[in-house]
Amino acid sequence: MTIRINLDVMMAKRKMRLKTLAQEVGITEANLSVLKNGKAKAVRFSTLDKLCEVLECQPGDILEFEANTDDSVLAE
């Protein structure tokens, strides 16, 4: 099971660049890039709240649960 980050999709839909979004959300471009590329281990609710406000979307538009169908993981 994994959580997929669809931030790049929402940014493309809103035609928003990383630098602009980072400024409006109030986080560094580096931290936003980590989140956008799916490398983040956690996200603060306050950051998610601000992302949703700026991108005019719901948390489910940014975060997506993906069930793992890999049999080797199920065996663990």
Coordinates of N, CA and C in Angstrom, one line a residue:
M1 N 0.8 -1.2 0.0 CA 0.0 0.0 0.0 C 0.9 1.2 0.0
T2 N 0.5 2.2 -0.8 CA 1.3 3.4 -0.9 C 0.3 4.6 -1.1
I3 N 0.8 5.7 -0.7 CA 0.1 7.0 -1.0 C 0.9 7.6 -2.1
R4 N 0.2 7.9 -3.2 CA 0.7 8.6 -4.4 C 0.4 10.1 -4.3
I5 N 1.4 10.9 -4.6 CA 1.3 12.3 -4.6 C 1.1 12.8 -6.0
N6 N -0.1 13.4 -6.2 CA -0.4 13.9 -7.6 C -0.3 15.4 -7.7
L7 N 0.6 16.0 -6.9 CA 0.8 17.4 -6.9 C 1.2 18.0 -8.3
D8 N 2.0 17.2 -9.0 CA 2.4 17.7 -10.4 C 1.2 17.8 -11.3
V9 N 0.2 16.8 -11.1 CA -1.0 16.8 -12.0 C -1.8 18.1 -11.7
M10 N -2.0 18.4 -10.4 CA -2.8 19.6 -10.0 C -2.1 20.8 -10.4
M11 N -0.8 20.9 -10.3 CA 0.0 22.1 -10.7 C -0.2 22.3 -12.3
A12 N -0.2 21.2 -13.0 CA -0.3 21.3 -14.5 C -1.8 21.8 -14.8
K13 N -2.8 21.2 -14.1 CA -4.1 21.6 -14.3 C -4.4 23.1 -14.0
R14 N -3.7 23.6 -13.0 CA -3.8 25.0 -12.7 C -2.8 25.9 -13.3
K15 N -1.9 25.3 -14.2 CA -0.9 26.0 -14.9 C 0.0 26.8 -13.9
M16 N 0.4 26.2 -12.8 CA 1.2 26.8 -11.8 C 2.6 26.2 -11.7
R17 N 3.6 27.1 -11.7 CA 5.0 26.7 -11.6 C 5.3 26.4 -10.1
L18 N 6.4 25.6 -10.0 CA 6.9 25.2 -8.6 C 7.2 26.5 -7.8
K19 N 7.9 27.4 -8.4 CA 8.4 28.6 -7.7 C 7.2 29.4 -7.2
T20 N 6.2 29.6 -8.0 CA 5.0 30.3 -7.7 C 4.3 29.7 -6.6
L21 N 4.0 28.4 -6.7 CA 3.3 27.6 -5.7 C 4.1 27.6 -4.3
A22 N 5.4 27.5 -4.4 CA 6.2 27.5 -3.1 C 6.0 28.8 -2.4
Q23 N 6.0 29.9 -3.2 CA 5.9 31.3 -2.6 C 4.5 31.4 -2.0
E24 N 3.5 31.0 -2.7 CA 2.1 31.2 -2.2 C 1.8 30.3 -1.0
V25 N 2.4 29.1 -1.0 CA 2.2 28.2 0.2 C 3.1 28.6 1.4
G26 N 4.2 29.1 1.1 CA 5.1 29.6 2.2 C 6.1 28.5 2.5
I27 N 6.5 27.6 1.6 CA 7.6 26.6 1.8 C 8.6 26.8 0.8
T28 N 9.8 26.2 1.0 CA 10.9 26.3 0.1 C 10.6 25.5 -1.2
E29 N 11.2 26.0 -2.3 CA 11.1 25.2 -3.5 C 11.6 23.8 -3.4
A30 N 12.7 23.7 -2.6 CA 13.3 22.4 -2.4 C 12.3 21.4 -1.7
N31 N 11.7 21.9 -0.6 CA 10.7 21.1 0.1 C 9.5 20.7 -0.8
L32 N 9.0 21.7 -1.5 CA 7.9 21.4 -2.4 C 8.3 20.4 -3.5
S33 N 9.5 20.5 -4.0 CA 10.0 19.6 -5.0 C 10.0 18.1 -4.4
V34 N 10.5 18.0 -3.2 CA 10.5 16.7 -2.6 C 9.1 16.1 -2.5
L35 N 8.1 16.9 -2.1 CA 6.7 16.5 -2.1 C 6.2 16.2 -3.5
K36 N 6.5 17.0 -4.4 CA 6.0 16.8 -5.8 C 6.5 15.6 -6.4
N37 N 7.8 15.2 -6.1 CA 8.4 14.0 -6.7 C 8.1 12.8 -5.9
G38 N 7.3 12.8 -4.9 CA 6.9 11.7 -4.2 C 7.9 11.1 -3.2
K39 N 8.9 11.9 -2.9 CA 10.0 11.5 -2.0 C 9.7 11.9 -0.5
A40 N 8.7 12.6 -0.2 CA 8.4 13.0 1.1 C 7.9 11.8 1.9
K41 N 8.2 11.8 3.2 CA 7.7 10.7 4.1 C 6.5 11.2 4.9
A42 N 6.3 12.5 4.9 CA 5.2 13.1 5.6 C 4.8 14.5 5.1
V43 N 3.6 14.9 5.4 CA 3.2 16.3 5.0 C 2.4 16.8 6.1
R44 N 2.7 18.0 6.5 CA 1.9 18.7 7.6 C 0.5 19.0 7.1
F45 N -0.5 18.9 7.9 CA -1.8 19.3 7.6 C -1.9 20.7 7.2
S46 N -1.1 21.6 7.9 CA -1.1 23.0 7.5 C -0.6 23.2 6.1
T47 N 0.4 22.4 5.7 CA 0.9 22.5 4.3 C -0.1 22.0 3.3
L48 N -0.7 20.9 3.6 CA -1.8 20.3 2.7 C -2.9 21.3 2.6
D49 N -3.3 21.9 3.7 CA -4.4 22.9 3.8 C -4.1 24.1 2.8
K50 N -2.9 24.6 2.9 CA -2.5 25.7 2.1 C -2.4 25.3 0.6
L51 N -1.9 24.1 0.3 CA -1.8 23.6 -1.0 C -3.2 23.6 -1.6
C52 N -4.1 23.0 -0.9 CA -5.5 22.9 -1.4 C -6.1 24.3 -1.6
E53 N -5.8 25.2 -0.7 CA -6.4 26.6 -0.8 C -5.8 27.3 -2.1
V54 N -4.5 27.2 -2.3 CA -3.9 27.8 -3.4 C -4.3 27.2 -4.7
L55 N -4.3 25.8 -4.8 CA -4.7 25.1 -6.0 C -6.2 24.9 -6.2
E56 N -7.0 25.4 -5.2 CA -8.4 25.3 -5.3 C -8.8 23.8 -5.6
C57 N -8.4 23.0 -4.6 CA -8.7 21.5 -4.8 C -9.0 20.9 -3.4
Q58 N -9.3 19.6 -3.4 CA -9.5 18.8 -2.2 C -8.2 18.0 -2.0
P59 N -8.0 17.6 -0.7 CA -6.8 16.7 -0.4 C -6.8 15.5 -1.3
G60 N -7.9 14.9 -1.6 CA -8.0 13.7 -2.4 C -7.5 14.0 -3.9
D61 N -7.5 15.3 -4.3 CA -6.9 15.6 -5.6 C -5.4 15.5 -5.6
I62 N -4.8 15.7 -4.4 CA -3.4 15.7 -4.3 C -2.8 14.3 -3.9
L63 N -3.5 13.7 -2.9 CA -3.1 12.4 -2.3 C -4.0 11.3 -2.8
E64 N -3.4 10.2 -3.2 CA -4.2 9.0 -3.7 C -3.7 7.8 -3.1
F65 N -4.6 7.0 -2.5 CA -4.2 5.7 -2.0 C -4.1 4.6 -3.1
E66 N -3.0 3.9 -3.1 CA -2.8 2.9 -4.1 C -2.6 1.6 -3.4
A67 N -3.5 0.6 -3.6 CA -3.3 -0.7 -3.0 C -2.2 -1.4 -3.8
N68 N -1.4 -2.1 -3.0 CA -0.2 -2.8 -3.6 C -0.7 -4.2 -4.0
T69 N -0.6 -4.6 -5.3 CA -1.0 -5.9 -5.8 C 0.2 -6.8 -6.0
D70 N 1.4 -6.4 -5.5 CA 2.6 -7.2 -5.6 C 2.5 -8.4 -4.6
D71 N 2.5 -9.7 -5.1 CA 2.3 -10.8 -4.2 C 3.5 -11.0 -3.2
S72 N 4.7 -10.5 -3.5 CA 5.8 -10.6 -2.6 C 5.5 -9.8 -1.4
V73 N 4.9 -8.6 -1.5 CA 4.6 -7.8 -0.4 C 3.4 -8.4 0.4
L74 N 2.5 -9.0 -0.2 CA 1.4 -9.6 0.5 C 1.8 -10.8 1.4
A75 N 2.9 -11.4 1.0 CA 3.4 -12.6 1.7 C 4.1 -12.2 3.0
E76 N 4.5 -10.9 3.2 CA 5.2 -10.5 4.4 C 4.4 -10.5 5.6

